[in-house]
Short mmCIF file of N, CA, C and O in Angstrom, two decimals:
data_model
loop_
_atom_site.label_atom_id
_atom_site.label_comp_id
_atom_site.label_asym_id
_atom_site.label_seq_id
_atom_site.Cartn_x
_atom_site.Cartn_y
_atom_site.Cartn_z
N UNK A 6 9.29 -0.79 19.31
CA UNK A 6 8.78 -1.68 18.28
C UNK A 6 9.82 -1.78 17.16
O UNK A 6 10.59 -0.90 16.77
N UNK A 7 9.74 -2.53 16.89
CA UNK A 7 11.03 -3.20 15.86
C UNK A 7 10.28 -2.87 14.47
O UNK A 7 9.05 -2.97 14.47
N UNK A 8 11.16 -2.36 12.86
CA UNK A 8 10.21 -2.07 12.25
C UNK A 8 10.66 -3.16 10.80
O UNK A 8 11.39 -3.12 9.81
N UNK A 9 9.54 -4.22 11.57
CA UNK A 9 9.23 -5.15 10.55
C UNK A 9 8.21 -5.32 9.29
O UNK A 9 7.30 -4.51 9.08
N UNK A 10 8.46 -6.43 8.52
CA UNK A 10 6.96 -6.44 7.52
C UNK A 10 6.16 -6.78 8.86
O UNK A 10 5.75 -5.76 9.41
N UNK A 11 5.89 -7.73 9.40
CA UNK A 11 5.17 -8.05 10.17
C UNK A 11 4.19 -7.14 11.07
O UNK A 11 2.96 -7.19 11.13
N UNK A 12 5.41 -5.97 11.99
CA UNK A 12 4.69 -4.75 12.43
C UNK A 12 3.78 -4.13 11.54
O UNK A 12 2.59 -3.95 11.83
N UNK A 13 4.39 -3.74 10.32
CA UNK A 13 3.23 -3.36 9.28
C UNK A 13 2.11 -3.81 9.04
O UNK A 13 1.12 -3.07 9.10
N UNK A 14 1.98 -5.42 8.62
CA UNK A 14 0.73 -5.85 8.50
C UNK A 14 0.32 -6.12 9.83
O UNK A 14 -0.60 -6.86 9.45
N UNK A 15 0.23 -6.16 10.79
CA UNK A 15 -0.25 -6.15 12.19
C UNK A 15 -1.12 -4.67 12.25
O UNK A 15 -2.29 -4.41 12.55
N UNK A 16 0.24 -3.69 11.72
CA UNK A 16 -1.23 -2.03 11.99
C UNK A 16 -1.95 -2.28 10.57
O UNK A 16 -3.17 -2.15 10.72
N UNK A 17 -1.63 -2.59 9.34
CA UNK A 17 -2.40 -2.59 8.64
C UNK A 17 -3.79 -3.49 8.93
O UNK A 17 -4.89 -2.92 8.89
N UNK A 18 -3.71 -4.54 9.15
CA UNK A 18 -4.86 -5.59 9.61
C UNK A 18 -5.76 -5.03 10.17
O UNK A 18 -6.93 -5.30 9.89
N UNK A 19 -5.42 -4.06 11.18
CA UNK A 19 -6.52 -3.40 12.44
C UNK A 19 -7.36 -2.38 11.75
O UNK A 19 -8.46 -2.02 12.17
N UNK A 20 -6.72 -1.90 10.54
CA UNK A 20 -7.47 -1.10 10.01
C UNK A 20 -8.20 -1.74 9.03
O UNK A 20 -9.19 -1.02 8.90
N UNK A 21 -8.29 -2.64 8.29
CA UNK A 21 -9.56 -3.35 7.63
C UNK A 21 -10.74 -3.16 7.86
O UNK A 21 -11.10 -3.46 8.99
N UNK A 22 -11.51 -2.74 7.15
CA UNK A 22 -12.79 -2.42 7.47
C UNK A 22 -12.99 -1.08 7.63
O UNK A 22 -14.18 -0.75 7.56
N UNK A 23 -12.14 -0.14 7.84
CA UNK A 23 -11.97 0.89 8.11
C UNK A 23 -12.91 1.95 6.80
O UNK A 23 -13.47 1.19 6.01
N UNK A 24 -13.04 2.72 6.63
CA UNK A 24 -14.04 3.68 5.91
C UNK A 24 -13.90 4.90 5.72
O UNK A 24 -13.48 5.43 6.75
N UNK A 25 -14.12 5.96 4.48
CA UNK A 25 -13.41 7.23 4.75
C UNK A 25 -15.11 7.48 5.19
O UNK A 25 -15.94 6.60 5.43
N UNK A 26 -15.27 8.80 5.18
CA UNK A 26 -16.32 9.35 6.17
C UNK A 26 -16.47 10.58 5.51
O UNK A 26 -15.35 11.08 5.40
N UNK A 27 -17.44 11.41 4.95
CA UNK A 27 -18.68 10.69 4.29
C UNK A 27 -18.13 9.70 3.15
O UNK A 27 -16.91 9.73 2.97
N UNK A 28 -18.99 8.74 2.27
CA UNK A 28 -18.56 7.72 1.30
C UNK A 28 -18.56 8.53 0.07
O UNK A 28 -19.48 9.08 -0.54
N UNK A 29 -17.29 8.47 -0.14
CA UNK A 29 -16.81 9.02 -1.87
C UNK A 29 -16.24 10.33 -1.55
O UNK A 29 -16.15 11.05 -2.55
N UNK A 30 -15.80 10.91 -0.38
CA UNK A 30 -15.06 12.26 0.38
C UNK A 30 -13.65 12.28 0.29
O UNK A 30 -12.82 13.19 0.20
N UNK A 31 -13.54 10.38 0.36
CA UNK A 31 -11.64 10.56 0.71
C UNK A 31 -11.33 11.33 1.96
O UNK A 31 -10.23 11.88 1.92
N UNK A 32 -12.01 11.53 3.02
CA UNK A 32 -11.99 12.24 3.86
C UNK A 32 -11.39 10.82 5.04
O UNK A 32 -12.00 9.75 4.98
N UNK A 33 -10.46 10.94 5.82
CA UNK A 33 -9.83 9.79 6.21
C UNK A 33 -8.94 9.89 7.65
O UNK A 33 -8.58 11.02 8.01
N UNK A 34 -8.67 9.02 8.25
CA UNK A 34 -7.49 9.52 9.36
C UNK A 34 -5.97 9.50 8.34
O UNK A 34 -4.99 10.21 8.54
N UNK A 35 -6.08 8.77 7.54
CA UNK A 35 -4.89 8.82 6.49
C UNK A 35 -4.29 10.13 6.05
O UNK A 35 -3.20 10.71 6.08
N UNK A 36 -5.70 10.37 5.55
CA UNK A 36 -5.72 12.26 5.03
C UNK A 36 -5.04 12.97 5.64
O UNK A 36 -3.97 13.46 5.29
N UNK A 37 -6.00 13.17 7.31
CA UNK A 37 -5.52 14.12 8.17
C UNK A 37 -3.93 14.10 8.38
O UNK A 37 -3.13 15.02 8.22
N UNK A 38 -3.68 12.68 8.81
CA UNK A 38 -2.49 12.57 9.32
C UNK A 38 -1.20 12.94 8.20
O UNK A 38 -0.23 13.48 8.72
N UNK A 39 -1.13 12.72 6.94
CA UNK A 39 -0.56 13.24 5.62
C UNK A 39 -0.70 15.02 4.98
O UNK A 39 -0.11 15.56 4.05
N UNK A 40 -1.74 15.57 5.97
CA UNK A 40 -1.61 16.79 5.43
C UNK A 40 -2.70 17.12 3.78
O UNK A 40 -2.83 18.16 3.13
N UNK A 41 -3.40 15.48 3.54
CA UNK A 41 -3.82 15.69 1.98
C UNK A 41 -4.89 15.92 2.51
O UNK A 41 -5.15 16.92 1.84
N UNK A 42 -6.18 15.78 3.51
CA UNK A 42 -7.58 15.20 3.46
C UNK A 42 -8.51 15.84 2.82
O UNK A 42 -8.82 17.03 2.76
N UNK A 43 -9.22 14.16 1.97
CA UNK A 43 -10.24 15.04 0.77
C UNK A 43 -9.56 14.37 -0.17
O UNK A 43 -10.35 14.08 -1.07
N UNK A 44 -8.13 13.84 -0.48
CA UNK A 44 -7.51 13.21 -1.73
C UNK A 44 -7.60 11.91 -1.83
O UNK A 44 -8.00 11.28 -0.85
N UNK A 45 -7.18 11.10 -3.25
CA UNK A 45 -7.44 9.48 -2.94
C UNK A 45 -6.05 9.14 -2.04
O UNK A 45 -5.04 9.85 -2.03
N UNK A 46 -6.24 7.86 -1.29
CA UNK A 46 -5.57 8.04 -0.28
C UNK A 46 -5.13 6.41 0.20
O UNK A 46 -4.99 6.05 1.36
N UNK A 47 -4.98 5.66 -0.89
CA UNK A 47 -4.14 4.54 -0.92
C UNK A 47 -2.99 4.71 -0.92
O UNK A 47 -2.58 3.56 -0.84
N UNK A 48 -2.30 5.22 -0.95
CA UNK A 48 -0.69 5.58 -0.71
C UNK A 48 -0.47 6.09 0.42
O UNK A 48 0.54 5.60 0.92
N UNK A 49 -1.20 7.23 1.34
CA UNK A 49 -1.30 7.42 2.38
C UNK A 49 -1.48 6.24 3.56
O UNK A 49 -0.96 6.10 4.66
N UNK A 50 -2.25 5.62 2.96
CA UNK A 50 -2.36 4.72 4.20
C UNK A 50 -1.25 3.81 4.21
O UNK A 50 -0.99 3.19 5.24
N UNK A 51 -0.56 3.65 3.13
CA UNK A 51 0.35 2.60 3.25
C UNK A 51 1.43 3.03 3.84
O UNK A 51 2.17 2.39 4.59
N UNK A 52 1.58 4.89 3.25
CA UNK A 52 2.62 5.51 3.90
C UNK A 52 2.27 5.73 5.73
O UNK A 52 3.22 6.07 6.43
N UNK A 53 1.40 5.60 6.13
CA UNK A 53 0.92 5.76 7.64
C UNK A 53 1.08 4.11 8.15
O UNK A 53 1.52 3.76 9.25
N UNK A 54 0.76 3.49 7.40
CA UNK A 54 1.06 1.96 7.94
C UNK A 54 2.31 1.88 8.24
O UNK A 54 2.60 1.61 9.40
N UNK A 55 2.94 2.00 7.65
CA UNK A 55 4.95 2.07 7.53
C UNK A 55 5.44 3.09 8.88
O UNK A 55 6.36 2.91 9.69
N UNK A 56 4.68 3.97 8.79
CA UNK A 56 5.16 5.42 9.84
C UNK A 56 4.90 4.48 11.11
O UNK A 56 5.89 4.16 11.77
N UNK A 57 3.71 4.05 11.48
CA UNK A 57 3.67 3.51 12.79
C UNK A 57 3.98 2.44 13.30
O UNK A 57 3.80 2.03 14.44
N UNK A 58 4.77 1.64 11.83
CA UNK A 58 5.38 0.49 12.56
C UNK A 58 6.70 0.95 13.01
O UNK A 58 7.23 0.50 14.02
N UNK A 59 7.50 2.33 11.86
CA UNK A 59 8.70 2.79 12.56
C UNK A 59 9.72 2.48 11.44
O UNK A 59 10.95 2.40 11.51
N UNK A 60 8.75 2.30 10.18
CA UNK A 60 9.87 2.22 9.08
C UNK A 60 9.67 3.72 8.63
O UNK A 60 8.90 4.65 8.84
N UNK A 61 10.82 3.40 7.87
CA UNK A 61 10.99 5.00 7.16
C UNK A 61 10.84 4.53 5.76
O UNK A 61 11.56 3.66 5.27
N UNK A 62 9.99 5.06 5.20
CA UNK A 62 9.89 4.85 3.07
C UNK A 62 10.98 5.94 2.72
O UNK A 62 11.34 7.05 3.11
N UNK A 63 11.46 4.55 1.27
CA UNK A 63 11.90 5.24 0.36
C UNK A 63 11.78 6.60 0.66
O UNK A 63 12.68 7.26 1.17
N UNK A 64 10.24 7.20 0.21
CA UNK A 64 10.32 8.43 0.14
C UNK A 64 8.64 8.36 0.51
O UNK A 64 7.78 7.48 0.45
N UNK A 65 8.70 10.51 1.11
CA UNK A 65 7.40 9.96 1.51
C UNK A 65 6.67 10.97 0.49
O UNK A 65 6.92 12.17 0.37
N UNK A 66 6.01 10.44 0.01
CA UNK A 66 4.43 10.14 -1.00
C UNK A 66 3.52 9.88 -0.54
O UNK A 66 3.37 9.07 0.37
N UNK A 67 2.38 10.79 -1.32
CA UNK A 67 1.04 10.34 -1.55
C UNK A 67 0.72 9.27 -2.77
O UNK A 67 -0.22 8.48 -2.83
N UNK A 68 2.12 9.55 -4.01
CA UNK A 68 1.32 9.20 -5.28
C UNK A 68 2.40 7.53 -5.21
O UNK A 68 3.37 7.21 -4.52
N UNK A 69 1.56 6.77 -6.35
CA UNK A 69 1.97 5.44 -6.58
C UNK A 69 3.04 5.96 -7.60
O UNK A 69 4.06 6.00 -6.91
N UNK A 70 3.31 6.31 -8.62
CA UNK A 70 4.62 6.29 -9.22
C UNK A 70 5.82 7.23 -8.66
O UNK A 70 6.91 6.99 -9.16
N UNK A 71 5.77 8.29 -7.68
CA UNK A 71 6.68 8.76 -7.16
C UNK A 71 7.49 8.00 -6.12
O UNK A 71 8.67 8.16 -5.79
N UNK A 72 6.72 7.27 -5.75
CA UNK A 72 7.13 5.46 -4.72
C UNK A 72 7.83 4.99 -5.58
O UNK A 72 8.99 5.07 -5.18
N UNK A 73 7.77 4.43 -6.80
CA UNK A 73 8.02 3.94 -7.46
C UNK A 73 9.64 4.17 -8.51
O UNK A 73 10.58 3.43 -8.81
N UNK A 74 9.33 5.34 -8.73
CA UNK A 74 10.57 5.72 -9.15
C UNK A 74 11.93 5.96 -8.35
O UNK A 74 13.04 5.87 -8.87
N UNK A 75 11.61 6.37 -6.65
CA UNK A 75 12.17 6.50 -5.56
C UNK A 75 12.72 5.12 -5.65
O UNK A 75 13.94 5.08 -5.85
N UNK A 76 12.07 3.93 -5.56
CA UNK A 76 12.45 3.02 -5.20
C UNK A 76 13.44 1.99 -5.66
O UNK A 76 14.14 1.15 -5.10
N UNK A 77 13.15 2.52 -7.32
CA UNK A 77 14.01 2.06 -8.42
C UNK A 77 14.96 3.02 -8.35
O UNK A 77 15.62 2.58 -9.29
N UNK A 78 15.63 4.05 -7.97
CA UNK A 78 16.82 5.10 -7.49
C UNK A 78 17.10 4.12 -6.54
O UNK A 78 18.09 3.47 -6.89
N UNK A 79 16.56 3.69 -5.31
CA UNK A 79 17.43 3.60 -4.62
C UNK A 79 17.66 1.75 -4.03
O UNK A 79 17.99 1.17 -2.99
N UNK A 80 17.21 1.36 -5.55
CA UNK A 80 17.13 -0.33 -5.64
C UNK A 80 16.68 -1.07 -4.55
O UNK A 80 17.42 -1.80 -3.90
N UNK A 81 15.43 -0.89 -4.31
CA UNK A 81 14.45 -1.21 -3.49
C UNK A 81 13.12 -1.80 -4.33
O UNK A 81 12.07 -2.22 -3.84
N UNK A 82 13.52 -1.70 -5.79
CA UNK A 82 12.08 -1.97 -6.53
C UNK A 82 12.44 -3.56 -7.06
O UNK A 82 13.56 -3.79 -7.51
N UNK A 83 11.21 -4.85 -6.95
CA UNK A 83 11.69 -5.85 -7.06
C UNK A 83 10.25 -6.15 -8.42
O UNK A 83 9.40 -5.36 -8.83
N UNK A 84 10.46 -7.51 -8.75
CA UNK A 84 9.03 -7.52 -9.75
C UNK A 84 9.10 -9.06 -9.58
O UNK A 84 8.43 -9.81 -10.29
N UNK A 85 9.89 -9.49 -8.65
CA UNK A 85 9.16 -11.19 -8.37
C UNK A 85 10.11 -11.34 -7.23
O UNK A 85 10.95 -10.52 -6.86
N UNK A 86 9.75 -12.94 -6.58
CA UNK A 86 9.76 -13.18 -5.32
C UNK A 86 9.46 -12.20 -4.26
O UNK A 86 10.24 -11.81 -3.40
N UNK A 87 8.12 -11.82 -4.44
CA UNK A 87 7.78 -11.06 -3.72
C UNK A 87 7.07 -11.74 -2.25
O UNK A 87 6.52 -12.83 -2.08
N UNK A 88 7.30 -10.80 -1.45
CA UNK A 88 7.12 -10.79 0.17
C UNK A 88 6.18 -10.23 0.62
O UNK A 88 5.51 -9.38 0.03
N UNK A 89 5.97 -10.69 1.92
CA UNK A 89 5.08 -10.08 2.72
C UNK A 89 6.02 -8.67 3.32
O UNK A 89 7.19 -8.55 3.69
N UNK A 90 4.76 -7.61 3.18
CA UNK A 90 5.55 -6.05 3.64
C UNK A 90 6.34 -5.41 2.24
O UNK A 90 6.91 -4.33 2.42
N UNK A 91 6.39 -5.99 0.93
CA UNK A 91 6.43 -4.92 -0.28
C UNK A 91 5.26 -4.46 -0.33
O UNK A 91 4.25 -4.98 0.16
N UNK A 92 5.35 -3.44 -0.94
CA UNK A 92 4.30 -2.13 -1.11
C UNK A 92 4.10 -2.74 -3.17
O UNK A 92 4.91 -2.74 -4.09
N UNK A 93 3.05 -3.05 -3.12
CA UNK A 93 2.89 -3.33 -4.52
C UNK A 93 2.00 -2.26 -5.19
O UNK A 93 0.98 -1.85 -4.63
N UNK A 94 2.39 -1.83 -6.37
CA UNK A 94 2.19 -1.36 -7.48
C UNK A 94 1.03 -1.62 -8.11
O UNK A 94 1.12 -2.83 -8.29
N UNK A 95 0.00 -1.29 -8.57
CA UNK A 95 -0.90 -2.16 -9.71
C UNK A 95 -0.94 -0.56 -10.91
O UNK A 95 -0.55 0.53 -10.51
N UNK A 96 -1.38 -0.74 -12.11
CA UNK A 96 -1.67 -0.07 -13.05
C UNK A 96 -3.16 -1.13 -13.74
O UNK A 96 -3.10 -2.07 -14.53
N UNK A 97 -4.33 -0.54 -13.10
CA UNK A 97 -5.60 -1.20 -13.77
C UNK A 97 -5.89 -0.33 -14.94
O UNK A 97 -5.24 0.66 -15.27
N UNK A 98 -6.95 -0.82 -15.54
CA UNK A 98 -7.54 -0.14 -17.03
C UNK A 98 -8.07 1.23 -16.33
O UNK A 98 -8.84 1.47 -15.41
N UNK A 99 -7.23 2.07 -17.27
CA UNK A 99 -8.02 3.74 -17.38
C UNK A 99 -6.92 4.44 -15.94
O UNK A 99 -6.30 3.91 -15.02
N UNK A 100 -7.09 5.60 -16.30
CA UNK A 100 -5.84 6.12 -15.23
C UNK A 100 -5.03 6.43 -15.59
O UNK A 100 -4.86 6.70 -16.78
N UNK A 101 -3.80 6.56 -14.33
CA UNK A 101 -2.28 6.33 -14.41
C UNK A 101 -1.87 5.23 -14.95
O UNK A 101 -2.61 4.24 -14.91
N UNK A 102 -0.90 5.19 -15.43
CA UNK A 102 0.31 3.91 -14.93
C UNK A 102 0.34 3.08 -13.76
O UNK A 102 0.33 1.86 -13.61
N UNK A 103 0.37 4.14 -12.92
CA UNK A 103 0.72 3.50 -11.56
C UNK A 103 -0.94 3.94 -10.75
O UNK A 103 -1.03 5.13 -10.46
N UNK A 104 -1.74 3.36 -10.52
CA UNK A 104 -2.84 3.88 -9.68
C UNK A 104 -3.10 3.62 -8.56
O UNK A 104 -3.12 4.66 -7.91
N UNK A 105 -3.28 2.90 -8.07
CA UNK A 105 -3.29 1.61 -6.98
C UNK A 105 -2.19 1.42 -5.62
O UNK A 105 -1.18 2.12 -5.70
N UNK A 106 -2.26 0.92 -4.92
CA UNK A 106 -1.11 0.20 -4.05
C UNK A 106 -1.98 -0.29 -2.53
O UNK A 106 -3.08 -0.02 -2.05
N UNK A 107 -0.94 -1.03 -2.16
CA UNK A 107 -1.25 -1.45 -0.99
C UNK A 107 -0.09 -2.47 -0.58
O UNK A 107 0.71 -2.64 -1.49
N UNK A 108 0.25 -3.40 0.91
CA UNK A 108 1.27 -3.56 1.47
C UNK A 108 0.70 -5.03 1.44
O UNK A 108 -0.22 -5.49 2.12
N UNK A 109 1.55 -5.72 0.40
CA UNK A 109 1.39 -7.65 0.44
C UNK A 109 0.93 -8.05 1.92
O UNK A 109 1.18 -7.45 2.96
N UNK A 110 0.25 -9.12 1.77
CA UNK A 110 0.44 -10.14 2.86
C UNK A 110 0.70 -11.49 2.57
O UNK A 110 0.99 -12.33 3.43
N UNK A 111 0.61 -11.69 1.44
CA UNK A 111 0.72 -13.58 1.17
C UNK A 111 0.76 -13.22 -0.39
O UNK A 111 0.30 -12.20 -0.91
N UNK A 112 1.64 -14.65 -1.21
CA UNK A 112 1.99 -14.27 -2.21
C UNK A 112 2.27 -16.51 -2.49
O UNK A 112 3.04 -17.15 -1.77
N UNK A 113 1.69 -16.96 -3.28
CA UNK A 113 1.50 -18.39 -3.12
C UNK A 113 1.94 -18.52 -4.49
O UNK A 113 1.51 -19.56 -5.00
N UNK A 114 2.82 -17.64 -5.44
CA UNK A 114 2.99 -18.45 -6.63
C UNK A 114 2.37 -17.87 -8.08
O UNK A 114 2.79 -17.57 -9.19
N UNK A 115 1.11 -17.92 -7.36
CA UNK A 115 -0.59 -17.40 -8.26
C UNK A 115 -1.23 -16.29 -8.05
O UNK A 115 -1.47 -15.39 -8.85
N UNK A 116 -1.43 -16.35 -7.27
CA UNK A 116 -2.44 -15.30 -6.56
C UNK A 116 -1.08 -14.35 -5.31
O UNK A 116 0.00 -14.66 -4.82
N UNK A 117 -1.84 -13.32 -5.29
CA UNK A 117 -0.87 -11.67 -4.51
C UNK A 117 -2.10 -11.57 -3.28
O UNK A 117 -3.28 -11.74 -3.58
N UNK A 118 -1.81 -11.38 -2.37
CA UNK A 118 -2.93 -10.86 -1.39
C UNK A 118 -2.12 -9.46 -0.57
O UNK A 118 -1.08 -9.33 0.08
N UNK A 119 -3.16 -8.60 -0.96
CA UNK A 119 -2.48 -7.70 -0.26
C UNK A 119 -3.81 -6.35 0.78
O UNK A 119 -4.99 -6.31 0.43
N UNK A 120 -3.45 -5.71 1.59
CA UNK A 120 -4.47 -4.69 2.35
C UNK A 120 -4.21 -3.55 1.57
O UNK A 120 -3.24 -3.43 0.82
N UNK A 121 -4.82 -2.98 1.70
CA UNK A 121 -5.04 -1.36 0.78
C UNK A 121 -5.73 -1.08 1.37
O UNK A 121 -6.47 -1.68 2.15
N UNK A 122 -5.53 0.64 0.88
CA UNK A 122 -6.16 1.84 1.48
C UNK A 122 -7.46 2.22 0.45
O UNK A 122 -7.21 1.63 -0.60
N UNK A 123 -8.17 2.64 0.37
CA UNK A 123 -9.30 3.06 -0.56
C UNK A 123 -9.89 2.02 -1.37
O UNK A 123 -10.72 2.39 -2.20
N UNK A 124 -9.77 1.46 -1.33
CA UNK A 124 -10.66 0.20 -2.59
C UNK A 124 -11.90 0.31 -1.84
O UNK A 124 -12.05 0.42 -0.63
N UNK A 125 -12.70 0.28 -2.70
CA UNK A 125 -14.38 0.76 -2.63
C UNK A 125 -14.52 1.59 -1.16
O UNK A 125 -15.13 1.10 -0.21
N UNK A 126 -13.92 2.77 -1.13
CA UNK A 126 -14.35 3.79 0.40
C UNK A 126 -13.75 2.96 1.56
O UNK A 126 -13.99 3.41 2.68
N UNK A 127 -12.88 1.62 1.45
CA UNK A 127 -12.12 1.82 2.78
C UNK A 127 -10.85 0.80 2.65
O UNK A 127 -10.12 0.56 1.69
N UNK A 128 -10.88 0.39 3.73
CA UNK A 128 -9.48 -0.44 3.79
C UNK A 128 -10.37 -1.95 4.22
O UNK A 128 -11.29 -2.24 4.99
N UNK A 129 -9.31 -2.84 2.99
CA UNK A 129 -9.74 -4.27 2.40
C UNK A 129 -8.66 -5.35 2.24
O UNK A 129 -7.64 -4.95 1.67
N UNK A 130 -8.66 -5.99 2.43
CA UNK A 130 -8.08 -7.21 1.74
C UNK A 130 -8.63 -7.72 0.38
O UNK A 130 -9.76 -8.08 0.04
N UNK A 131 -7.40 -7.64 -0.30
CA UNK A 131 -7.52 -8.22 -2.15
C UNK A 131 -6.72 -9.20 -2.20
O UNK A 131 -5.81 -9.48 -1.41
N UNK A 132 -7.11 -9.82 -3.29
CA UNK A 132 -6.14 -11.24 -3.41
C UNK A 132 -6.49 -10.95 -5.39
O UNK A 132 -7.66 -10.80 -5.76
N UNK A 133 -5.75 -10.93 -6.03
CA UNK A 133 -5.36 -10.83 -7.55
C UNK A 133 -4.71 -12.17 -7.79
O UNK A 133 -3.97 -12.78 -7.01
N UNK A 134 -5.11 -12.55 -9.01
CA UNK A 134 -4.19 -13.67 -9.91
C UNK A 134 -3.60 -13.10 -10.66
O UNK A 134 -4.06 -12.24 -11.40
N UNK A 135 -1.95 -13.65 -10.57
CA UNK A 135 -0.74 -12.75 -10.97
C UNK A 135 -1.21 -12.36 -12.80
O UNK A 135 -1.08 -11.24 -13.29
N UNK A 136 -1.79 -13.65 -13.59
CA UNK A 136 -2.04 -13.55 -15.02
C UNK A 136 -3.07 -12.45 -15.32
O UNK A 136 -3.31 -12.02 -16.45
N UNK A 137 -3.82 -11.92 -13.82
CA UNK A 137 -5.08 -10.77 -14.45
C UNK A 137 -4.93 -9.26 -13.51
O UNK A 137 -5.81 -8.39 -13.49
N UNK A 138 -3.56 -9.18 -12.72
CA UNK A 138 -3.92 -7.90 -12.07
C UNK A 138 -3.02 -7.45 -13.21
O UNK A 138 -2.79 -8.33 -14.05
N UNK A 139 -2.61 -6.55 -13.36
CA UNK A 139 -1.56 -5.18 -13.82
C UNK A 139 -1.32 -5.02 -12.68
O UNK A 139 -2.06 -4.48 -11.85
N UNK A 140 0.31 -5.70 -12.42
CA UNK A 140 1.15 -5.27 -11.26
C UNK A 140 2.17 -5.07 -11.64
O UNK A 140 2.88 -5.91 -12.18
N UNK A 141 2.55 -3.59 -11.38
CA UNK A 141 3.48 -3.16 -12.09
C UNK A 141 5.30 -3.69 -11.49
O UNK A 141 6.40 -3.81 -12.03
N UNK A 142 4.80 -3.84 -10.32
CA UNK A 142 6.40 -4.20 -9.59
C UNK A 142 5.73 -4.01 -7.92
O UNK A 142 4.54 -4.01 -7.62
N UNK A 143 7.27 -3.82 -6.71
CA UNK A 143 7.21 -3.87 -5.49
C UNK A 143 7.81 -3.37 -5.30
O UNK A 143 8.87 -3.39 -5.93
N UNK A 144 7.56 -2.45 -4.19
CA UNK A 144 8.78 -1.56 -3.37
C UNK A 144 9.48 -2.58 -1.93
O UNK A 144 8.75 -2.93 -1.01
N UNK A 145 10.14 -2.73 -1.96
CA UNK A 145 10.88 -3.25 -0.26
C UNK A 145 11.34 -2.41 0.49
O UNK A 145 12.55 -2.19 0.43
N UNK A 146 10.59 -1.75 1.33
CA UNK A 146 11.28 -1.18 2.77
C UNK A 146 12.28 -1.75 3.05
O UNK A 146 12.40 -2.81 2.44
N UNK A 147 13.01 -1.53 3.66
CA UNK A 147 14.57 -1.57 4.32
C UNK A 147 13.81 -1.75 5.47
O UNK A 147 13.74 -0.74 6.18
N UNK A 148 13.21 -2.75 5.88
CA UNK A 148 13.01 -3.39 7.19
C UNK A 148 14.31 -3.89 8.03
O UNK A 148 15.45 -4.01 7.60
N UNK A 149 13.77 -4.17 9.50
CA UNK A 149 14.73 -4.45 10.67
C UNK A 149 15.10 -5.93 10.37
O UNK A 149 15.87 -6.54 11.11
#
């Protein structure tokens, strides 16, 4: 398998809908497979999305700003013309800085659509308007 954005959102897609087990546990195949299970686990999945398409991250993380800072070291961090297969950033009200993430799929100008790991107990598709998310930036894999 070739390790594209594409491969990525292809394993990411399959997991939509997906659920941690019990609801509000963070208990996850993400977990297991990362060594965290039981932690929040949006970064995990993005980092497991990436693993099985056959990319290698920046760096591997659980947390959204250690991605982040990795990425800006190793100039991989972008904050427009963004793509399908960056790993985006958000910082919402209350928290971190960096809280959030998940792996774009469509990006029209206005609106960001991207899959994530944990948003309300599982894996979802979001779509944000660029004027109301807190997005802090994008990571770019070094895709094939």
């Amino acid at each position: 398998m070739m390790a594209t954005a594409n491969n990525v959102l292809s394993i990411a897609k399959r997991d939509i809908g997906y659920k941690e087990s019990p609801p509000g546990s963070n208990r996850t195949k993400y977990g297991k497979w990362y060594g965290m299970d039981g932690q929040p686990w949006c970064m995990m999945a993005v980092q497991y999305w990436l693993d099985q398409a056959g990319v290698t991250p920046v760096i591997r993380t659980a947390s959204c700003g250690a991605l982040m800072r990795a990425a800006i070291r190793a100039g991989e961090w972008v904050t427009g013309g963004y793509q399908p297969g960056d790993v985006v950033i958000y910082d919402f009200p209350g928290g971190a800085a960096t809280d959030h993430t998940g792996i774009i799929e469509g990006f029209d100008g206005r609106y960001v659509t991207a899959i994530e790991g944990n948003t309300s107990n599982q894996c979802a598709r979001r779509s944000y308007a660029l004027n109301s998310a807190k997005i802090v930036g994008y990571g770019r894999p070094k895709y094939d």
